[in-house]
PDB file of C-alpha atoms in Angstrom:
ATOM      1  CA  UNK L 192      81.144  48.197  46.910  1.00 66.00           C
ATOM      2  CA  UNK L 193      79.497  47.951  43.482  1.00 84.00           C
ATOM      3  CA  UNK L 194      77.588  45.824  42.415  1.00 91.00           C
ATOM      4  CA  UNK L 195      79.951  43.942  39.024  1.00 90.00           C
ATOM      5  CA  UNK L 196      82.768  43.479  41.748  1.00 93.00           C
ATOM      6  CA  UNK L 197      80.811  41.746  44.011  1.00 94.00           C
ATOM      7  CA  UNK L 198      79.523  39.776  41.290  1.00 95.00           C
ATOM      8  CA  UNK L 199      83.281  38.811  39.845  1.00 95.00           C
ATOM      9  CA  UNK L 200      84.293  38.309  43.265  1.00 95.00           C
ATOM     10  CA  UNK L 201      81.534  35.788  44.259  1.00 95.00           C
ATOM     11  CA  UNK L 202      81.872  34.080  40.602  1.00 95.00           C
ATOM     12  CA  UNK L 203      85.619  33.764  41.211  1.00 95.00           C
ATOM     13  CA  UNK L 204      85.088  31.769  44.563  1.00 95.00           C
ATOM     14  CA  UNK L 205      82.476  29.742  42.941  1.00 94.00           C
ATOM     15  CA  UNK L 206      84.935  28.638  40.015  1.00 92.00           C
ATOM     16  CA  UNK L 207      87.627  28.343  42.596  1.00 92.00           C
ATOM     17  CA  UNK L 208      85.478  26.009  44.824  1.00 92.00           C
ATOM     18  CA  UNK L 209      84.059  23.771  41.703  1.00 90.00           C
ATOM     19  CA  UNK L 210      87.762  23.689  40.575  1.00 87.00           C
ATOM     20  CA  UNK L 211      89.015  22.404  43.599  1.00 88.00           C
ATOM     21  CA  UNK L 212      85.802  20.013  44.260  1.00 88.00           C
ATOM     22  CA  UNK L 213      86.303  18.406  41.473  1.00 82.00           C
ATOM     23  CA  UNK L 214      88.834  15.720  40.415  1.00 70.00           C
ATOM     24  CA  UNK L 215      88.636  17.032  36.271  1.00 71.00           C
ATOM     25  CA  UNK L 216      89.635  20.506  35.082  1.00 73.00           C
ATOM     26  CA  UNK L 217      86.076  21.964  34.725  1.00 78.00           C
ATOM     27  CA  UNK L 218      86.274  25.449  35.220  1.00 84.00           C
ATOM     28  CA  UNK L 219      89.792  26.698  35.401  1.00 86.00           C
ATOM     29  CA  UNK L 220      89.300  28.241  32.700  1.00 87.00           C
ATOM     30  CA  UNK L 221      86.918  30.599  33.653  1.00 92.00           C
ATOM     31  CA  UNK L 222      89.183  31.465  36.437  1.00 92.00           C
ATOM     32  CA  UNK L 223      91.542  34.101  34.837  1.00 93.00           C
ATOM     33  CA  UNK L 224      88.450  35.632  32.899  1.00 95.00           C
ATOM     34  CA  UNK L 225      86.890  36.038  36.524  1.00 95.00           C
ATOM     35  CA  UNK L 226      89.940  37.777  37.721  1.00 95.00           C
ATOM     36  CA  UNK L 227      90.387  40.225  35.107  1.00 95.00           C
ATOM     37  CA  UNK L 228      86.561  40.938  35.112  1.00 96.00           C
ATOM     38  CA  UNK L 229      87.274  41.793  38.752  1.00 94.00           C
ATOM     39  CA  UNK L 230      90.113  44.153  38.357  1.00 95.00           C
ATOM     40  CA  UNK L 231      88.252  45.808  35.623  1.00 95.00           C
ATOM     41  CA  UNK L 232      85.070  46.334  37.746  1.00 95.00           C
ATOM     42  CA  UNK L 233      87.202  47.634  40.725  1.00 94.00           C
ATOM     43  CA  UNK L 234      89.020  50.224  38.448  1.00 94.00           C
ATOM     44  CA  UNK L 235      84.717  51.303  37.482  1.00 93.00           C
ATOM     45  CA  UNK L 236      85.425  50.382  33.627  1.00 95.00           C
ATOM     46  CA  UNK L 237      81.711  49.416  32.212  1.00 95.00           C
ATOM     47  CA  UNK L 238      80.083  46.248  32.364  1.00 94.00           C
ATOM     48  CA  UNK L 239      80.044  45.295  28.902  1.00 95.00           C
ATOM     49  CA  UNK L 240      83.860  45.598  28.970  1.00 96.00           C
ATOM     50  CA  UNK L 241      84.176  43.651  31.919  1.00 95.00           C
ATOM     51  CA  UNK L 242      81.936  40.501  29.924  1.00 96.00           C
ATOM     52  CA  UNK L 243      84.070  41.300  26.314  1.00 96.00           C
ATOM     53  CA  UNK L 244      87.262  40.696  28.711  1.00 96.00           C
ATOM     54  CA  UNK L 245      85.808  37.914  30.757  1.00 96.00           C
ATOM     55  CA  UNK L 246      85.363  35.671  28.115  1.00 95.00           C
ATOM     56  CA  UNK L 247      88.189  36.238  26.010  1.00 96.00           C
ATOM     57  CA  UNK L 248      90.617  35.606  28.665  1.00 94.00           C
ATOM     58  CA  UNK L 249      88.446  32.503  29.470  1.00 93.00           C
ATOM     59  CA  UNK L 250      88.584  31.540  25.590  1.00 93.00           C
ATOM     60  CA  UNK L 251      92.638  32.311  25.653  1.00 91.00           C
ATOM     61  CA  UNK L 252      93.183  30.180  29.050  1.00 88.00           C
ATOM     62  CA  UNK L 253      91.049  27.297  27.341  1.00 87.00           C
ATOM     63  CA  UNK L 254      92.565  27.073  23.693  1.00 88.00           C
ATOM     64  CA  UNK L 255      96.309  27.673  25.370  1.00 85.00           C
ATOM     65  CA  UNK L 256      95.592  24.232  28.023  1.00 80.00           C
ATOM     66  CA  UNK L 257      93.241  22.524  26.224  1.00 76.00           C
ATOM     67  CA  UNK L 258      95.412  20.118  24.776  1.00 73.00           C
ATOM     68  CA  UNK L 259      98.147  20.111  27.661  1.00 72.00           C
ATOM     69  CA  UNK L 260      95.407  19.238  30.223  1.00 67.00           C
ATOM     70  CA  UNK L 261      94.052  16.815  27.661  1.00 66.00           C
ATOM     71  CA  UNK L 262      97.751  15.000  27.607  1.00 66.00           C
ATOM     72  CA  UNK L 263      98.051  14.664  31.163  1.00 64.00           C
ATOM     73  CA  UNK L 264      94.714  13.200  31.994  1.00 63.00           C
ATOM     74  CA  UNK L 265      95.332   9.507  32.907  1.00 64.00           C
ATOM     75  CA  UNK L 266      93.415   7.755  30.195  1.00 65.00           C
ATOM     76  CA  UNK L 267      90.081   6.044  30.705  1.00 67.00           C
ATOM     77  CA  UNK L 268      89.929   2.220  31.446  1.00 64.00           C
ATOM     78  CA  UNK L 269      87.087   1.109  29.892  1.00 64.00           C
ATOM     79  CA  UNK L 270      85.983  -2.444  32.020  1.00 62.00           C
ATOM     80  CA  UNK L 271      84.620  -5.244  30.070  1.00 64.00           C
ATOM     81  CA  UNK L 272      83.002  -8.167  31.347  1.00 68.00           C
ATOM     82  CA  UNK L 273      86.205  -9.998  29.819  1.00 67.00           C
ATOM     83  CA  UNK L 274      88.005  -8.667  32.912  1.00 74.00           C
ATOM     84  CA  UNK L 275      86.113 -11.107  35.271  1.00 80.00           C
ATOM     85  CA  UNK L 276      88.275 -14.113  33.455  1.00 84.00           C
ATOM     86  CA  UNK L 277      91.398 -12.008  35.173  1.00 87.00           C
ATOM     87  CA  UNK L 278      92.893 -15.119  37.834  1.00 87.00           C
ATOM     88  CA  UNK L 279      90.431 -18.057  36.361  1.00 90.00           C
ATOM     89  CA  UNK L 280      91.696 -21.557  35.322  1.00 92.00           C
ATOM     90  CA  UNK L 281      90.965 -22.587  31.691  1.00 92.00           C
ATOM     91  CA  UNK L 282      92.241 -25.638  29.493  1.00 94.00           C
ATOM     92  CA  UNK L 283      94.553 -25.471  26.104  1.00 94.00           C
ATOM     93  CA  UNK L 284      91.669 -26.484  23.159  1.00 94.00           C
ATOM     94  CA  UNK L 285      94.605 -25.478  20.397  1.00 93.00           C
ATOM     95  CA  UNK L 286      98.589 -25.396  21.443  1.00 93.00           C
ATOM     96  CA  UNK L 287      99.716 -22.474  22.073  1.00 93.00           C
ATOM     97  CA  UNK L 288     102.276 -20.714  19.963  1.00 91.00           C
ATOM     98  CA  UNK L 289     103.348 -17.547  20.265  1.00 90.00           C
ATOM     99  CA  UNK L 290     105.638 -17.587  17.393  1.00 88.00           C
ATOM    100  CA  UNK L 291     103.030 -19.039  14.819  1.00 89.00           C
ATOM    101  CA  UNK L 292     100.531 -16.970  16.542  1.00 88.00           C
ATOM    102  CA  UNK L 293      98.018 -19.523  17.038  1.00 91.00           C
ATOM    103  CA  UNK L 294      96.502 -21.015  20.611  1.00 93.00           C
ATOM    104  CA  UNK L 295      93.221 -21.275  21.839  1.00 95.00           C
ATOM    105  CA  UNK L 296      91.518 -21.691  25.294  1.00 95.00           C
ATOM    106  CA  UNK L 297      88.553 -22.890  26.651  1.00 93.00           C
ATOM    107  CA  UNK L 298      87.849 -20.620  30.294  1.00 92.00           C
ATOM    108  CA  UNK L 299      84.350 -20.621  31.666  1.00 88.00           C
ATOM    109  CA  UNK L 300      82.618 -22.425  28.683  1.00 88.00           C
ATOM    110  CA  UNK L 301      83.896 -19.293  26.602  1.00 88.00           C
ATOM    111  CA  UNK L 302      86.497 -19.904  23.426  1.00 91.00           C
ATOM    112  CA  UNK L 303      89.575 -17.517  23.659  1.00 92.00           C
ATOM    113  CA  UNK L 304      92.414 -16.960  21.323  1.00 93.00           C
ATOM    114  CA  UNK L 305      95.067 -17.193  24.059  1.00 94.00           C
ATOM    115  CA  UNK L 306      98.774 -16.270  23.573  1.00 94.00           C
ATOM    116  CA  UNK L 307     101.900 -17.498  26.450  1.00 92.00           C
ATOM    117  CA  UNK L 308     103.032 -15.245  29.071  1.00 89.00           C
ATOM    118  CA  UNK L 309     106.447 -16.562  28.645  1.00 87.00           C
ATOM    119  CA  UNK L 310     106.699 -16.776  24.845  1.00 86.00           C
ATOM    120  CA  UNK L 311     107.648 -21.149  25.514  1.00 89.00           C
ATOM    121  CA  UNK L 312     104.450 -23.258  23.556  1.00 91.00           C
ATOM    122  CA  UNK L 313     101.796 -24.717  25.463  1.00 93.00           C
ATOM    123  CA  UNK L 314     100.832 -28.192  24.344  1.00 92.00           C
ATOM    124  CA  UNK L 315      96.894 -28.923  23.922  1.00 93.00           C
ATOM    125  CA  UNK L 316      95.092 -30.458  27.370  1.00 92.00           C
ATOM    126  CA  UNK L 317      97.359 -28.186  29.601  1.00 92.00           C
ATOM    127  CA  UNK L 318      95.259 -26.398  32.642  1.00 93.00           C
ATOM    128  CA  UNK L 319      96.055 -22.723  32.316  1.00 94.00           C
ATOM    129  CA  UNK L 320      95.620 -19.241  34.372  1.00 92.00           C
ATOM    130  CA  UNK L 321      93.962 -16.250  32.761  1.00 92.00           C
ATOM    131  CA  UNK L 322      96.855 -13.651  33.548  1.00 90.00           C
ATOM    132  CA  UNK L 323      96.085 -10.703  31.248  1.00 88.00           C
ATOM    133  CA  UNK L 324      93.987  -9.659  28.442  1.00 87.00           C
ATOM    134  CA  UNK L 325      95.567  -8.026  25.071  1.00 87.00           C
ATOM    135  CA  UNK L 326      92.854  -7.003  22.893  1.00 82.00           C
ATOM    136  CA  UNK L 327      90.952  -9.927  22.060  1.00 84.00           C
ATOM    137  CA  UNK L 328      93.838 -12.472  23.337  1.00 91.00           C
ATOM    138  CA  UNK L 329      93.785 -14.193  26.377  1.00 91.00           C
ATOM    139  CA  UNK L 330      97.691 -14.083  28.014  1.00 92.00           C
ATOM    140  CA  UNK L 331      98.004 -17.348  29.552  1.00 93.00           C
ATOM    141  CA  UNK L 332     100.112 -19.918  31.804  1.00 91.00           C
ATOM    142  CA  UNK L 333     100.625 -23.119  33.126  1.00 91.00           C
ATOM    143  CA  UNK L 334      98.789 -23.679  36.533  1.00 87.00           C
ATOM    144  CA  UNK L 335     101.313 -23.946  38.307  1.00 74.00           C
ATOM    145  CA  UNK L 336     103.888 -21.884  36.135  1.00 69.00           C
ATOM    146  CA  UNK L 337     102.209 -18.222  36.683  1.00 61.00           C
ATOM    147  CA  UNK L 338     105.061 -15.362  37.027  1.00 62.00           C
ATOM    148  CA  UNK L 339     103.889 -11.693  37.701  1.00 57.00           C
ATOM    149  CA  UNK L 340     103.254  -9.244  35.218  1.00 54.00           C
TER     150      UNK L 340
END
């Protein structure tokens, strides 16, 4: 056996291997490039053929997916130290109006703009549960009053 096809052949199991080890798309597209490399080294066609065809099937498979793959990845959750709040008690410092878009809370000694879960006004003094975070908004309600998201 020469020695470009054993070459292609061991590179192809390599970027097979990675491709499955991995939980991102980081070498597929070297995978078609590989083949075709292979088939061209086990019909004897030269070398630098072999590398011209390698890499632009590998360039083909990565501009045609590119942007399909980058679609379907789930996107990133970025976590913020706001998420700790997530369940925590607070108290109503300004009503709480969804409507006039105005409400603030008071949660761990922090200040939070804070909207309802419901959408109903919360009047000032009421204890509250953190529920969700929006942005920069705190989604509140009533201890006592929580409903799942």
């Amino acid at each position: 056996m020469d020695y470009p096809v054993i070459i292609w052949l061991v590179l192809t199991i390599l970027f097979l291997v990675a491709e499955a080890a991995t939980a991102g798309l980081v070498t597929i597209w070297l995978i078609p490039g590989s083949v075709v490399a292979l088939l061209l080294a086990l019909c004897h066609l030269p070398v630098p053929v072999q590398l011209v065809a390698f890499f632009l099937l590998s360039a083909v498979a990565l501009i045609l997916t590119r942007r399909y793959a980058a679609d379907r990845r789930p996107p990133k959750k970025i976590p913020t130290n706001a998420d700790r709040l997530l369940g925590k008690a607070g108290m109503v410092e300004q009503a709480i109006d969804n409507a006039a878009a105005q409400g603030r809370v008071q949660v761990q000694g922090e200040d939070w703009s804070a909207r309802s879960q419901s959408g109903e006004p919360i009047p000032q003094g009421t204890p509250v549960r953190v529920l969700a975070i929006e942005g920069v908004k705190l989604i509140v309600a009533p201890i006592g009053c929580e409903r799942p998201q």
